mmCIF file of C-alpha atoms in Angstrom:
data_model
loop_
_atom_site.group_PDB
_atom_site.id
_atom_site.type_symbol
_atom_site.label_atom_id
_atom_site.label_comp_id
_atom_site.label_asym_id
_atom_site.label_seq_id
_atom_site.Cartn_x
_atom_site.Cartn_y
_atom_site.Cartn_z
ATOM 1 C CA MET A 1 -65.695 -36.284 -39.456
ATOM 2 C CA PHE A 2 -65.880 -39.387 -37.269
ATOM 3 C CA LYS A 3 -62.850 -38.165 -35.354
ATOM 4 C CA SER A 4 -64.505 -34.978 -34.288
ATOM 5 C CA LEU A 5 -67.839 -36.659 -33.632
ATOM 6 C CA ILE A 6 -66.184 -39.155 -31.304
ATOM 7 C CA LYS A 7 -64.345 -36.318 -29.568
ATOM 8 C CA THR A 8 -67.535 -34.450 -29.004
ATOM 9 C CA ILE A 9 -69.279 -37.509 -27.363
ATOM 10 C CA THR A 10 -66.378 -38.646 -25.285
ATOM 11 C CA GLY A 11 -65.510 -35.103 -24.259
ATOM 12 C CA ASP A 12 -69.099 -34.638 -23.162
ATOM 13 C CA ILE A 13 -69.094 -37.820 -21.205
ATOM 14 C CA GLY A 14 -65.837 -36.875 -19.428
ATOM 15 C CA GLU A 15 -67.102 -33.423 -18.613
ATOM 16 C CA LYS A 16 -70.337 -34.846 -17.314
ATOM 17 C CA ARG A 17 -68.539 -37.349 -15.037
ATOM 18 C CA GLU A 18 -66.310 -34.661 -13.725
ATOM 19 C CA TYR A 19 -69.285 -32.404 -13.130
ATOM 20 C CA ARG A 20 -71.129 -35.090 -11.229
ATOM 21 C CA GLN A 21 -68.100 -36.026 -9.218
ATOM 22 C CA THR A 22 -67.659 -32.373 -8.209
ATOM 23 C CA MET A 23 -71.186 -31.977 -7.235
ATOM 24 C CA ASN A 24 -71.320 -35.119 -5.311
ATOM 25 C CA ARG A 25 -68.558 -33.783 -2.985
ATOM 26 C CA PHE A 26 -71.153 -31.327 -1.689
ATOM 27 C CA LYS A 27 -73.733 -34.017 -1.081
ATOM 28 C CA ALA A 28 -71.219 -35.690 1.402
ATOM 29 C CA LEU A 29 -71.114 -32.595 3.537
ATOM 30 C CA PRO A 30 -73.057 -31.650 6.661
ATOM 31 C CA GLU A 31 -76.317 -30.054 6.194
ATOM 32 C CA ASP A 32 -75.447 -26.447 6.728
ATOM 33 C CA TYR A 33 -72.860 -26.782 3.867
ATOM 34 C CA ARG A 34 -75.265 -28.536 1.582
ATOM 35 C CA PHE A 35 -77.749 -25.634 2.267
ATOM 36 C CA ALA A 36 -75.147 -23.121 1.482
ATOM 37 C CA PHE A 37 -74.031 -24.848 -1.566
ATOM 38 C CA ARG A 38 -77.599 -25.001 -2.928
ATOM 39 C CA LYS A 39 -77.992 -21.254 -2.432
ATOM 40 C CA ILE A 40 -74.614 -20.324 -3.990
ATOM 41 C CA HIS A 41 -75.345 -22.713 -6.931
ATOM 42 C CA ARG A 42 -78.648 -21.066 -7.476
ATOM 43 C CA TYR A 43 -77.165 -17.653 -7.296
ATOM 44 C CA ILE A 44 -74.500 -18.465 -9.879
ATOM 45 C CA ASN A 45 -77.114 -20.090 -12.224
ATOM 46 C CA SER A 46 -79.237 -17.100 -11.946
ATOM 47 C CA GLY A 47 -76.744 -15.127 -14.003
ATOM 48 C CA ALA A 48 -76.680 -12.475 -11.181
ATOM 49 C CA ALA A 49 -73.097 -13.592 -10.035
ATOM 50 C CA ALA A 50 -69.904 -12.199 -11.435
ATOM 51 C CA GLY A 51 -69.365 -13.599 -14.862
ATOM 52 C CA GLY A 52 -72.982 -13.859 -15.678
ATOM 53 C CA GLY A 53 -73.657 -17.536 -15.720
ATOM 54 C CA VAL A 54 -72.618 -21.151 -15.479
ATOM 55 C CA PHE A 55 -69.094 -21.919 -16.249
ATOM 56 C CA THR A 56 -67.806 -24.758 -18.434
ATOM 57 C CA ASP A 57 -64.680 -25.222 -16.268
ATOM 58 C CA LEU A 58 -65.524 -26.448 -12.910
ATOM 59 C CA SER A 59 -62.696 -24.602 -11.019
ATOM 60 C CA VAL A 60 -65.273 -22.427 -9.035
ATOM 61 C CA TYR A 61 -67.008 -25.467 -7.782
ATOM 62 C CA LYS A 62 -63.760 -27.446 -7.050
ATOM 63 C CA ASN A 63 -62.410 -24.504 -5.041
ATOM 64 C CA LEU A 64 -65.623 -24.257 -3.108
ATOM 65 C CA ALA A 65 -65.663 -27.896 -2.387
ATOM 66 C CA ASP A 66 -62.074 -27.701 -1.215
ATOM 67 C CA LEU A 67 -62.924 -24.977 1.125
ATOM 68 C CA PHE A 68 -66.021 -26.567 2.417
ATOM 69 C CA GLU A 69 -64.469 -30.007 3.132
ATOM 70 C CA GLU A 70 -61.438 -28.551 4.900
ATOM 71 C CA ALA A 71 -63.650 -26.290 7.058
ATOM 72 C CA ALA A 72 -66.139 -29.127 7.810
ATOM 73 C CA ALA A 73 -63.360 -31.371 8.891
ATOM 74 C CA ASN A 74 -62.263 -28.495 11.190
ATOM 75 C CA GLY A 75 -65.700 -28.714 12.843
ATOM 76 C CA GLN A 76 -66.439 -25.161 11.603
ATOM 77 C CA ASN A 77 -70.017 -24.317 10.538
ATOM 78 C CA ALA A 78 -70.815 -22.935 6.953
ATOM 79 C CA LEU A 79 -71.700 -19.422 8.325
ATOM 80 C CA ASP A 80 -68.363 -18.946 9.998
ATOM 81 C CA VAL A 81 -66.669 -19.724 6.807
ATOM 82 C CA LEU A 82 -68.861 -17.606 4.475
ATOM 83 C CA GLY A 83 -69.272 -14.642 6.749
ATOM 84 C CA LYS A 84 -72.039 -12.007 6.444
ATOM 85 C CA ASP A 85 -72.034 -11.685 2.603
ATOM 86 C CA SER A 86 -72.310 -14.951 0.786
ATOM 87 C CA ALA A 87 -73.223 -13.332 -2.487
ATOM 88 C CA LYS A 88 -70.182 -11.108 -2.406
ATOM 89 C CA PHE A 89 -67.974 -14.195 -1.358
ATOM 90 C CA THR A 90 -69.275 -15.922 -4.331
ATOM 91 C CA ASP A 91 -68.508 -13.111 -6.694
ATOM 92 C CA ASP A 92 -65.033 -12.839 -5.324
ATOM 93 C CA LEU A 93 -64.530 -16.680 -5.566
ATOM 94 C CA ILE A 94 -65.657 -16.693 -9.232
ATOM 95 C CA LEU A 95 -63.239 -13.775 -10.090
ATOM 96 C CA ALA A 96 -60.511 -15.414 -8.322
ATOM 97 C CA SER A 97 -61.067 -18.787 -9.959
ATOM 98 C CA VAL A 98 -61.878 -17.798 -13.436
ATOM 99 C CA PRO A 99 -59.649 -15.488 -15.520
ATOM 100 C CA GLU A 100 -61.158 -12.064 -15.181
ATOM 101 C CA LYS A 101 -61.318 -11.349 -18.876
ATOM 102 C CA GLU A 102 -63.319 -14.549 -19.362
ATOM 103 C CA ALA A 103 -65.709 -13.685 -16.484
ATOM 104 C CA LYS A 104 -66.382 -10.257 -18.017
ATOM 105 C CA GLN A 105 -66.858 -11.657 -21.437
ATOM 106 C CA ARG A 106 -69.318 -14.168 -20.094
ATOM 107 C CA LYS A 107 -71.238 -11.454 -18.249
ATOM 108 C CA ILE A 108 -71.486 -9.212 -21.276
ATOM 109 C CA ASN A 109 -72.663 -12.281 -23.330
ATOM 110 C CA ALA A 110 -75.138 -13.221 -20.822
ATOM 111 C CA GLU A 111 -76.511 -9.678 -20.637
ATOM 112 C CA ILE A 112 -76.776 -9.345 -24.411
ATOM 113 C CA LYS A 113 -78.421 -12.844 -24.622
ATOM 114 C CA ASN A 114 -80.960 -11.893 -21.947
ATOM 115 C CA LYS A 115 -81.856 -8.567 -23.556
ATOM 116 C CA LEU A 116 -82.403 -10.093 -26.977
ATOM 117 C CA ASN A 117 -84.244 -13.102 -25.496
ATOM 118 C CA LYS A 118 -86.704 -10.857 -23.629
ATOM 119 C CA GLY A 119 -90.119 -12.408 -23.833
ATOM 120 C CA GLY A 120 -88.545 -15.774 -24.720
ATOM 121 C CA LYS A 121 -87.888 -18.789 -22.440
ATOM 122 C CA ASN A 122 -85.723 -18.244 -19.363
ATOM 123 C CA ASN A 123 -83.059 -20.788 -19.680
ATOM 124 C CA ALA A 124 -81.050 -20.123 -16.526
ATOM 125 C CA MET B 1 -63.475 -3.872 15.580
ATOM 126 C CA ASP B 2 -66.343 -4.416 13.202
ATOM 127 C CA ASN B 3 -67.228 -3.169 9.572
ATOM 128 C CA LEU B 4 -63.745 -2.933 8.453
ATOM 129 C CA THR B 5 -64.339 -4.842 5.469
ATOM 130 C CA GLU B 6 -64.302 -1.933 2.951
ATOM 131 C CA MET B 7 -61.287 -0.224 4.429
ATOM 132 C CA LEU B 8 -59.352 -3.561 4.652
ATOM 133 C CA LYS B 9 -60.045 -4.402 0.995
ATOM 134 C CA GLY B 10 -56.868 -3.464 -0.672
ATOM 135 C CA VAL B 11 -54.899 -4.301 2.385
ATOM 136 C CA LEU B 12 -55.820 -7.863 3.189
ATOM 137 C CA GLU B 13 -53.821 -9.458 0.272
ATOM 138 C CA GLY B 14 -50.615 -7.773 1.593
ATOM 139 C CA CYS B 15 -51.350 -8.994 5.071
ATOM 140 C CA VAL B 16 -51.849 -12.512 3.786
ATOM 141 C CA LEU B 17 -48.551 -12.232 1.814
ATOM 142 C CA GLU B 18 -46.777 -10.982 5.060
ATOM 143 C CA ILE B 19 -48.106 -13.844 7.055
ATOM 144 C CA ILE B 20 -47.160 -16.382 4.566
ATOM 145 C CA GLY B 21 -43.663 -14.829 4.247
ATOM 146 C CA ARG B 22 -42.979 -15.478 7.834
ATOM 147 C CA GLU B 23 -43.514 -19.286 7.539
ATOM 148 C CA GLN B 24 -45.250 -21.966 5.471
ATOM 149 C CA THR B 25 -48.862 -21.948 6.550
ATOM 150 C CA TYR B 26 -52.475 -22.686 5.546
ATOM 151 C CA GLY B 27 -55.823 -21.052 5.198
ATOM 152 C CA TYR B 28 -57.255 -21.741 8.548
ATOM 153 C CA GLU B 29 -54.145 -20.626 10.348
ATOM 154 C CA ILE B 30 -53.906 -17.399 8.386
ATOM 155 C CA THR B 31 -57.436 -16.594 9.112
ATOM 156 C CA ARG B 32 -56.916 -17.155 12.820
ATOM 157 C CA ARG B 33 -53.845 -15.005 12.835
ATOM 158 C CA LEU B 34 -55.765 -12.172 11.257
ATOM 159 C CA ASN B 35 -58.531 -12.556 13.828
ATOM 160 C CA ALA B 36 -56.125 -12.581 16.657
ATOM 161 C CA LEU B 37 -54.654 -9.326 15.256
ATOM 162 C CA GLY B 38 -58.152 -7.822 15.760
ATOM 163 C CA PHE B 39 -59.721 -8.304 12.376
ATOM 164 C CA SER B 40 -62.678 -10.303 13.701
ATOM 165 C CA ASP B 41 -64.764 -9.960 10.469
ATOM 166 C CA VAL B 42 -62.186 -11.791 8.384
ATOM 167 C CA VAL B 43 -63.510 -15.376 7.679
ATOM 168 C CA GLU B 44 -61.999 -18.410 5.923
ATOM 169 C CA GLY B 45 -63.918 -17.652 2.794
ATOM 170 C CA THR B 46 -62.289 -14.314 2.349
ATOM 171 C CA VAL B 47 -58.764 -15.722 3.027
ATOM 172 C CA TYR B 48 -59.277 -18.631 0.824
ATOM 173 C CA THR B 49 -60.350 -16.365 -2.164
ATOM 174 C CA ILE B 50 -57.230 -14.417 -1.564
ATOM 175 C CA LEU B 51 -55.106 -17.489 -1.683
ATOM 176 C CA ILE B 52 -56.581 -18.681 -4.827
ATOM 177 C CA ARG B 53 -55.896 -15.357 -6.426
ATOM 178 C CA LEU B 54 -52.320 -15.266 -5.198
ATOM 179 C CA GLU B 55 -51.647 -18.719 -6.501
ATOM 180 C CA LYS B 56 -53.220 -17.808 -9.794
ATOM 181 C CA ASN B 57 -51.040 -14.758 -10.049
ATOM 182 C CA LYS B 58 -47.930 -16.992 -9.168
ATOM 183 C CA LEU B 59 -46.990 -15.095 -6.042
ATOM 184 C CA VAL B 60 -47.115 -18.139 -3.724
ATOM 185 C CA ASP B 61 -46.301 -21.851 -4.176
ATOM 186 C CA SER B 62 -48.578 -24.480 -2.734
ATOM 187 C CA GLU B 63 -47.907 -28.053 -1.432
ATOM 188 C CA LYS B 64 -50.653 -30.553 -0.248
ATOM 189 C CA LYS B 65 -49.899 -32.343 2.933
ATOM 190 C CA PRO B 66 -51.984 -35.183 4.427
ATOM 191 C CA SER B 67 -53.924 -34.114 7.557
ATOM 192 C CA GLU B 68 -55.259 -36.167 10.382
ATOM 193 C CA ILE B 69 -58.669 -34.789 9.884
ATOM 194 C CA GLY B 70 -60.268 -34.468 6.642
ATOM 195 C CA PRO B 71 -58.799 -33.917 3.168
ATOM 196 C CA PRO B 72 -55.132 -33.113 2.459
ATOM 197 C CA ARG B 73 -54.370 -29.510 3.391
ATOM 198 C CA LYS B 74 -52.763 -26.970 1.120
ATOM 199 C CA PHE B 75 -49.784 -25.239 2.669
ATOM 200 C CA TYR B 76 -48.514 -21.987 0.993
ATOM 201 C CA THR B 77 -45.045 -20.489 0.788
ATOM 202 C CA LEU B 78 -43.886 -17.120 -0.632
ATOM 203 C CA ASN B 79 -41.937 -17.300 -3.712
ATOM 204 C CA LYS B 80 -39.550 -14.718 -5.308
ATOM 205 C CA ALA B 81 -42.346 -12.823 -7.128
ATOM 206 C CA GLY B 82 -44.336 -12.860 -3.985
ATOM 207 C CA ARG B 83 -41.610 -11.366 -1.979
ATOM 208 C CA LYS B 84 -41.167 -8.471 -4.469
ATOM 209 C CA GLU B 85 -44.954 -7.939 -4.390
ATOM 210 C CA LEU B 86 -44.869 -7.830 -0.627
ATOM 211 C CA GLY B 87 -42.053 -5.283 -0.762
ATOM 212 C CA ILE B 88 -44.109 -3.173 -3.024
ATOM 213 C CA PHE B 89 -47.211 -3.448 -0.746
ATOM 214 C CA TRP B 90 -45.410 -2.200 2.291
ATOM 215 C CA GLU B 91 -43.942 0.814 0.241
ATOM 216 C CA LYS B 92 -47.583 1.757 -0.824
ATOM 217 C CA TRP B 93 -48.823 1.155 2.741
ATOM 218 C CA GLU B 94 -46.078 3.402 4.309
ATOM 219 C CA PHE B 95 -46.905 6.104 1.689
ATOM 220 C CA VAL B 96 -50.584 6.102 2.313
ATOM 221 C CA GLU B 97 -50.210 5.856 6.118
ATOM 222 C CA SER B 98 -47.809 8.761 6.279
ATOM 223 C CA LYS B 99 -50.013 10.909 3.979
ATOM 224 C CA ILE B 100 -53.099 10.343 5.858
ATOM 225 C CA ARG B 101 -51.220 11.067 9.143
ATOM 226 C CA GLN B 102 -50.109 14.384 7.708
ATOM 227 C CA LEU B 103 -53.665 15.137 6.708
ATOM 228 C CA ARG B 104 -54.813 14.518 10.259
ATOM 229 C CA GLU B 105 -51.969 16.286 11.847
ATOM 230 C CA ALA B 106 -51.949 19.359 9.533
#
């Protein structure tokens, strides 16, 4: 019992640290990238993006940070990197980063949850 | 030319494979090459997403090399599976291209 309890606590701490570290990468970027990140983050959290919600593995955000860091270092601005359709870019990035089956599963789960939660608290 | 995004959808991945197949390269360079070809709407983000997918599907190998500016840069090379996929892409392209040309010239 203690073994799994400890694993739960330390697992959580490790994940939280990794999450914070990844999010901090965006804070170090120029203003236009920070703005773009906030918008994309909000879009993903809204459940409207491919996959239907937040992901427990950070690969989407790590990939995004890789892209932003390299482009910023090249002196490009965020709009040049994202193009005209940031929402579509985000969807494509999610589908490329997360196994498609998992993305579809999450979307269905989120849709069902939202439907059954109608009238309840919005926990996006 | 603008607004080619829809039409290029299936084809861009093949183009990226072809470019990587010529020599080891990285995202920014691939994007510039596509822009130079005339595909001005193709942006880093698009190419980057394609590269992630290609790597996930094990069609390319990547190597991080230090860069003078900014973070280490990922360089991509085509592997055996990627070369095979590239061959299939060109076959499909030749088929589609010839059939549409027939349609036009019929």
